[in-house]
Amino acid sequence: MMGPPIFPDVSPPTWDEFCADYGPSFFDYSRPEAEASFIIEVGGEAVGQVNYEIRDALVPYAELDIWLRSQADTGHGYGPDALSALMMHLTNTLGIQRFVIRPSARNPRAIRAYQKAGFEIVPMSVQQQAEVYGPGDYADDVLLIKDGPAEAHSCTVASS
């Protein structure tokens, strides 16, 4: 979520900023070992996207991000389902066992959705998060982590 009224401190990116953040490999699946983005479809209609970036630390992990196209698409389980399917895919294909997501504290619905997908809040200041995971998107990032193998899920993941 970006821009006023809830996020006046985070403006929507310009096209150039978006392209700098999300290179072609996010969308053409040319570097699945590093990053990719997937469309979330419900009944053949695109309702959002979910993406990952593999980060290297002592233990490799995937930092996830998800967007739904509108408030009308929230509250139906699409987010937790998409995250669960993506985590299963990353566990099965890349052996990833740790997943990180950092929403704004001003987005409690998203935090609850991530908890439904198995994430747990890890109390850590934004400064500590930046030291460990790099800078986040918000001044009030909440760190959620899911460790261990992803559970089996009925969703399928197809590249965008």
PDB file of C-alpha atoms in Angstrom:
ATOM      1  CA  MET A   1       0.000   0.000   0.000  1.00  0.00           C
ATOM      2  CA  MET A   2       1.362   3.360  -0.958  1.00  0.00           C
ATOM      3  CA  GLY A   3       0.376   6.988  -0.857  1.00  0.00           C
ATOM      4  CA  PRO A   4      -2.158   9.024   1.101  1.00  0.00           C
ATOM      5  CA  PRO A   5      -4.138   8.835   3.243  1.00  0.00           C
ATOM      6  CA  ILE A   6      -2.653   5.885   5.166  1.00  0.00           C
ATOM      7  CA  PHE A   7       0.861   5.938   3.672  1.00  0.00           C
ATOM      8  CA  PRO A   8       1.774   9.581   2.955  1.00  0.00           C
ATOM      9  CA  ASP A   9       5.428   8.727   3.665  1.00  0.00           C
ATOM     10  CA  VAL A  10       5.583   6.139   0.855  1.00  0.00           C
ATOM     11  CA  SER A  11       4.722   7.532  -2.552  1.00  0.00           C
ATOM     12  CA  PRO A  12       3.890   5.191  -5.413  1.00  0.00           C
ATOM     13  CA  PRO A  13       7.069   4.693  -7.458  1.00  0.00           C
ATOM     14  CA  THR A  14       7.667   6.398 -10.751  1.00  0.00           C
ATOM     15  CA  TRP A  15       7.994   4.104 -13.750  1.00  0.00           C
ATOM     16  CA  ASP A  16      11.798   4.454 -13.609  1.00  0.00           C
ATOM     17  CA  GLU A  17      11.854   3.641  -9.877  1.00  0.00           C
ATOM     18  CA  PHE A  18       9.622   0.620 -10.443  1.00  0.00           C
ATOM     19  CA  CYS A  19      11.869  -0.660 -13.248  1.00  0.00           C
ATOM     20  CA  ALA A  20      14.968  -0.151 -11.072  1.00  0.00           C
ATOM     21  CA  ASP A  21      13.387  -2.214  -8.266  1.00  0.00           C
ATOM     22  CA  TYR A  22      11.872  -4.907 -10.476  1.00  0.00           C
ATOM     23  CA  GLY A  23      14.073  -5.887 -13.401  1.00  0.00           C
ATOM     24  CA  PRO A  24      12.982  -8.099 -16.298  1.00  0.00           C
ATOM     25  CA  SER A  25      13.868 -11.305 -14.441  1.00  0.00           C
ATOM     26  CA  PHE A  26      11.068 -10.646 -11.944  1.00  0.00           C
ATOM     27  CA  PHE A  27       8.607 -11.059 -14.807  1.00  0.00           C
ATOM     28  CA  ASP A  28      10.181 -13.397 -17.366  1.00  0.00           C
ATOM     29  CA  TYR A  29      11.273 -16.167 -14.954  1.00  0.00           C
ATOM     30  CA  SER A  30      14.831 -16.025 -16.332  1.00  0.00           C
ATOM     31  CA  ARG A  31      16.418 -16.119 -12.844  1.00  0.00           C
ATOM     32  CA  PRO A  32      14.123 -18.320 -10.714  1.00  0.00           C
ATOM     33  CA  GLU A  33      17.045 -19.100  -8.405  1.00  0.00           C
ATOM     34  CA  ALA A  34      17.105 -15.390  -7.465  1.00  0.00           C
ATOM     35  CA  GLU A  35      13.715 -13.739  -8.013  1.00  0.00           C
ATOM     36  CA  ALA A  36      10.375 -13.969  -9.750  1.00  0.00           C
ATOM     37  CA  SER A  37       6.848 -12.602  -9.717  1.00  0.00           C
ATOM     38  CA  PHE A  38       3.594 -14.500 -10.200  1.00  0.00           C
ATOM     39  CA  ILE A  39       0.062 -13.376 -10.987  1.00  0.00           C
ATOM     40  CA  ILE A  40      -2.611 -14.411  -8.479  1.00  0.00           C
ATOM     41  CA  GLU A  41      -5.656 -15.579 -10.420  1.00  0.00           C
ATOM     42  CA  VAL A  42      -9.108 -16.405  -9.128  1.00  0.00           C
ATOM     43  CA  GLY A  43     -11.557 -17.860 -11.631  1.00  0.00           C
ATOM     44  CA  GLY A  44      -9.252 -16.861 -14.490  1.00  0.00           C
ATOM     45  CA  GLU A  45      -9.137 -13.223 -13.362  1.00  0.00           C
ATOM     46  CA  ALA A  46      -5.963 -11.525 -12.092  1.00  0.00           C
ATOM     47  CA  VAL A  47      -6.510 -10.282  -8.536  1.00  0.00           C
ATOM     48  CA  GLY A  48      -2.925  -9.573  -7.510  1.00  0.00           C
ATOM     49  CA  GLN A  49       0.686 -10.637  -7.616  1.00  0.00           C
ATOM     50  CA  VAL A  50       3.164 -12.315  -5.303  1.00  0.00           C
ATOM     51  CA  ASN A  51       6.934 -12.226  -5.678  1.00  0.00           C
ATOM     52  CA  TYR A  52      10.113 -13.359  -4.028  1.00  0.00           C
ATOM     53  CA  GLU A  53      13.760 -12.476  -3.885  1.00  0.00           C
ATOM     54  CA  ILE A  54      16.287 -14.973  -2.563  1.00  0.00           C
ATOM     55  CA  ARG A  55      18.668 -13.346  -0.113  1.00  0.00           C
ATOM     56  CA  ASP A  56      21.931 -14.775   1.113  1.00  0.00           C
ATOM     57  CA  ALA A  57      22.758 -14.816   4.778  1.00  0.00           C
ATOM     58  CA  LEU A  58      24.158 -17.596   6.922  1.00  0.00           C
ATOM     59  CA  VAL A  59      20.992 -19.389   5.885  1.00  0.00           C
ATOM     60  CA  PRO A  60      19.473 -18.415   2.502  1.00  0.00           C
ATOM     61  CA  TYR A  61      15.938 -17.090   2.789  1.00  0.00           C
ATOM     62  CA  ALA A  62      13.231 -15.728   0.538  1.00  0.00           C
ATOM     63  CA  GLU A  63      11.856 -12.253   1.114  1.00  0.00           C
ATOM     64  CA  LEU A  64       8.270 -12.243  -0.121  1.00  0.00           C
ATOM     65  CA  ASP A  65       5.938  -9.458  -1.185  1.00  0.00           C
ATOM     66  CA  ILE A  66       2.319  -9.519  -2.253  1.00  0.00           C
ATOM     67  CA  TRP A  67      -0.165  -7.007  -3.645  1.00  0.00           C
ATOM     68  CA  LEU A  68      -3.882  -7.418  -4.209  1.00  0.00           C
ATOM     69  CA  ARG A  69      -5.563  -5.179  -6.765  1.00  0.00           C
ATOM     70  CA  SER A  70      -8.225  -3.761  -4.426  1.00  0.00           C
ATOM     71  CA  GLN A  71      -9.805  -3.912  -0.981  1.00  0.00           C
ATOM     72  CA  ALA A  72     -12.591  -5.996  -2.553  1.00  0.00           C
ATOM     73  CA  ASP A  73     -10.074  -8.809  -3.065  1.00  0.00           C
ATOM     74  CA  THR A  74      -9.056  -8.944   0.600  1.00  0.00           C
ATOM     75  CA  GLY A  75     -10.655 -11.170   3.204  1.00  0.00           C
ATOM     76  CA  HIS A  76     -11.188 -14.140   0.864  1.00  0.00           C
ATOM     77  CA  GLY A  77      -7.983 -16.025   1.671  1.00  0.00           C
ATOM     78  CA  TYR A  78      -6.317 -15.209  -1.664  1.00  0.00           C
ATOM     79  CA  GLY A  79      -3.227 -13.758   0.026  1.00  0.00           C
ATOM     80  CA  PRO A  80      -2.557 -16.628   2.449  1.00  0.00           C
ATOM     81  CA  ASP A  81      -3.279 -19.171  -0.312  1.00  0.00           C
ATOM     82  CA  ALA A  82      -0.877 -17.475  -2.746  1.00  0.00           C
ATOM     83  CA  LEU A  83       1.846 -17.172  -0.112  1.00  0.00           C
ATOM     84  CA  SER A  84       1.444 -20.819   0.921  1.00  0.00           C
ATOM     85  CA  ALA A  85       1.626 -21.968  -2.703  1.00  0.00           C
ATOM     86  CA  LEU A  86       4.708 -19.836  -3.363  1.00  0.00           C
ATOM     87  CA  MET A  87       6.455 -21.082  -0.219  1.00  0.00           C
ATOM     88  CA  MET A  88       5.736 -24.687  -1.186  1.00  0.00           C
ATOM     89  CA  HIS A  89       7.112 -24.001  -4.673  1.00  0.00           C
ATOM     90  CA  LEU A  90      10.303 -22.437  -3.266  1.00  0.00           C
ATOM     91  CA  THR A  91      10.773 -25.272  -0.779  1.00  0.00           C
ATOM     92  CA  ASN A  92      10.297 -27.918  -3.485  1.00  0.00           C
ATOM     93  CA  THR A  93      12.396 -26.253  -6.193  1.00  0.00           C
ATOM     94  CA  LEU A  94      15.106 -24.374  -4.280  1.00  0.00           C
ATOM     95  CA  GLY A  95      15.067 -25.972  -0.837  1.00  0.00           C
ATOM     96  CA  ILE A  96      14.236 -22.664   0.853  1.00  0.00           C
ATOM     97  CA  GLN A  97      13.236 -23.136   4.486  1.00  0.00           C
ATOM     98  CA  ARG A  98      13.016 -19.524   5.746  1.00  0.00           C
ATOM     99  CA  PHE A  99      10.558 -16.920   4.526  1.00  0.00           C
ATOM    100  CA  VAL A 100      10.477 -13.235   5.489  1.00  0.00           C
ATOM    101  CA  ILE A 101       7.825 -10.597   4.864  1.00  0.00           C
ATOM    102  CA  ARG A 102       7.806  -7.005   6.186  1.00  0.00           C
ATOM    103  CA  PRO A 103       4.511  -5.119   5.950  1.00  0.00           C
ATOM    104  CA  SER A 104       3.736  -1.779   7.527  1.00  0.00           C
ATOM    105  CA  ALA A 105       2.275  -1.823  11.040  1.00  0.00           C
ATOM    106  CA  ARG A 106      -0.508   0.314   9.498  1.00  0.00           C
ATOM    107  CA  ASN A 107      -1.718  -2.724   7.570  1.00  0.00           C
ATOM    108  CA  PRO A 108      -3.119  -5.036  10.277  1.00  0.00           C
ATOM    109  CA  ARG A 109      -5.241  -6.999   7.771  1.00  0.00           C
ATOM    110  CA  ALA A 110      -2.108  -7.986   5.881  1.00  0.00           C
ATOM    111  CA  ILE A 111      -0.358  -8.972   9.101  1.00  0.00           C
ATOM    112  CA  ARG A 112      -3.292 -11.232  10.041  1.00  0.00           C
ATOM    113  CA  ALA A 113      -3.277 -12.751   6.537  1.00  0.00           C
ATOM    114  CA  TYR A 114       0.442 -13.500   6.819  1.00  0.00           C
ATOM    115  CA  GLN A 115      -0.141 -15.118  10.198  1.00  0.00           C
ATOM    116  CA  LYS A 116      -2.805 -17.322   8.575  1.00  0.00           C
ATOM    117  CA  ALA A 117      -0.096 -18.426   6.128  1.00  0.00           C
ATOM    118  CA  GLY A 118       2.081 -19.499   9.069  1.00  0.00           C
ATOM    119  CA  PHE A 119       4.210 -16.397   9.638  1.00  0.00           C
ATOM    120  CA  GLU A 120       5.029 -15.252  13.160  1.00  0.00           C
ATOM    121  CA  ILE A 121       5.845 -11.715  14.271  1.00  0.00           C
ATOM    122  CA  VAL A 122       9.467 -11.347  15.357  1.00  0.00           C
ATOM    123  CA  PRO A 123       9.953  -8.378  17.678  1.00  0.00           C
ATOM    124  CA  MET A 124      12.768  -6.373  16.117  1.00  0.00           C
ATOM    125  CA  SER A 125      13.161  -2.630  15.628  1.00  0.00           C
ATOM    126  CA  VAL A 126      13.176  -1.227  12.103  1.00  0.00           C
ATOM    127  CA  GLN A 127      16.866  -0.375  12.599  1.00  0.00           C
ATOM    128  CA  GLN A 128      17.656  -3.955  13.651  1.00  0.00           C
ATOM    129  CA  GLN A 129      15.671  -5.274  10.676  1.00  0.00           C
ATOM    130  CA  ALA A 130      17.691  -3.055   8.330  1.00  0.00           C
ATOM    131  CA  GLU A 131      20.962  -4.348   9.794  1.00  0.00           C
ATOM    132  CA  VAL A 132      19.932  -7.986   9.322  1.00  0.00           C
ATOM    133  CA  TYR A 133      17.660  -7.892   6.244  1.00  0.00           C
ATOM    134  CA  GLY A 134      18.477  -4.580   4.559  1.00  0.00           C
ATOM    135  CA  PRO A 135      16.243  -1.524   4.447  1.00  0.00           C
ATOM    136  CA  GLY A 136      12.514  -2.119   4.350  1.00  0.00           C
ATOM    137  CA  ASP A 137       9.757  -0.216   2.597  1.00  0.00           C
ATOM    138  CA  TYR A 138       8.226   1.546   5.609  1.00  0.00           C
ATOM    139  CA  ALA A 139       9.311   3.437   8.727  1.00  0.00           C
ATOM    140  CA  ASP A 140       7.114   1.054  10.735  1.00  0.00           C
ATOM    141  CA  ASP A 141       7.943  -2.319   9.164  1.00  0.00           C
ATOM    142  CA  VAL A 142       6.798  -5.381  11.088  1.00  0.00           C
ATOM    143  CA  LEU A 143       9.045  -8.415  10.665  1.00  0.00           C
ATOM    144  CA  LEU A 144       7.258 -11.728  10.140  1.00  0.00           C
ATOM    145  CA  ILE A 145       9.154 -14.978   9.592  1.00  0.00           C
ATOM    146  CA  LYS A 146       8.111 -18.506   8.718  1.00  0.00           C
ATOM    147  CA  ASP A 147      10.725 -21.191   9.299  1.00  0.00           C
ATOM    148  CA  GLY A 148      10.605 -24.819   8.290  1.00  0.00           C
ATOM    149  CA  PRO A 149       9.231 -26.603   5.278  1.00  0.00           C
ATOM    150  CA  ALA A 150       6.109 -25.198   3.702  1.00  0.00           C
ATOM    151  CA  GLU A 151       2.991 -27.280   4.212  1.00  0.00           C
ATOM    152  CA  ALA A 152       1.318 -29.070   1.325  1.00  0.00           C
ATOM    153  CA  HIS A 153      -1.166 -26.870  -0.475  1.00  0.00           C
ATOM    154  CA  SER A 154      -3.710 -27.338  -3.203  1.00  0.00           C
ATOM    155  CA  CYS A 155      -2.839 -24.200  -5.204  1.00  0.00           C
ATOM    156  CA  THR A 156      -0.627 -24.361  -8.260  1.00  0.00           C
ATOM    157  CA  VAL A 157       2.053 -21.864  -9.176  1.00  0.00           C
ATOM    158  CA  ALA A 158       2.592 -20.869 -12.788  1.00  0.00           C
ATOM    159  CA  SER A 159       5.094 -18.242 -13.874  1.00  0.00           C
ATOM    160  CA  SER A 160       3.779 -14.913 -15.083  1.00  0.00           C
TER     161      SER A 160
END
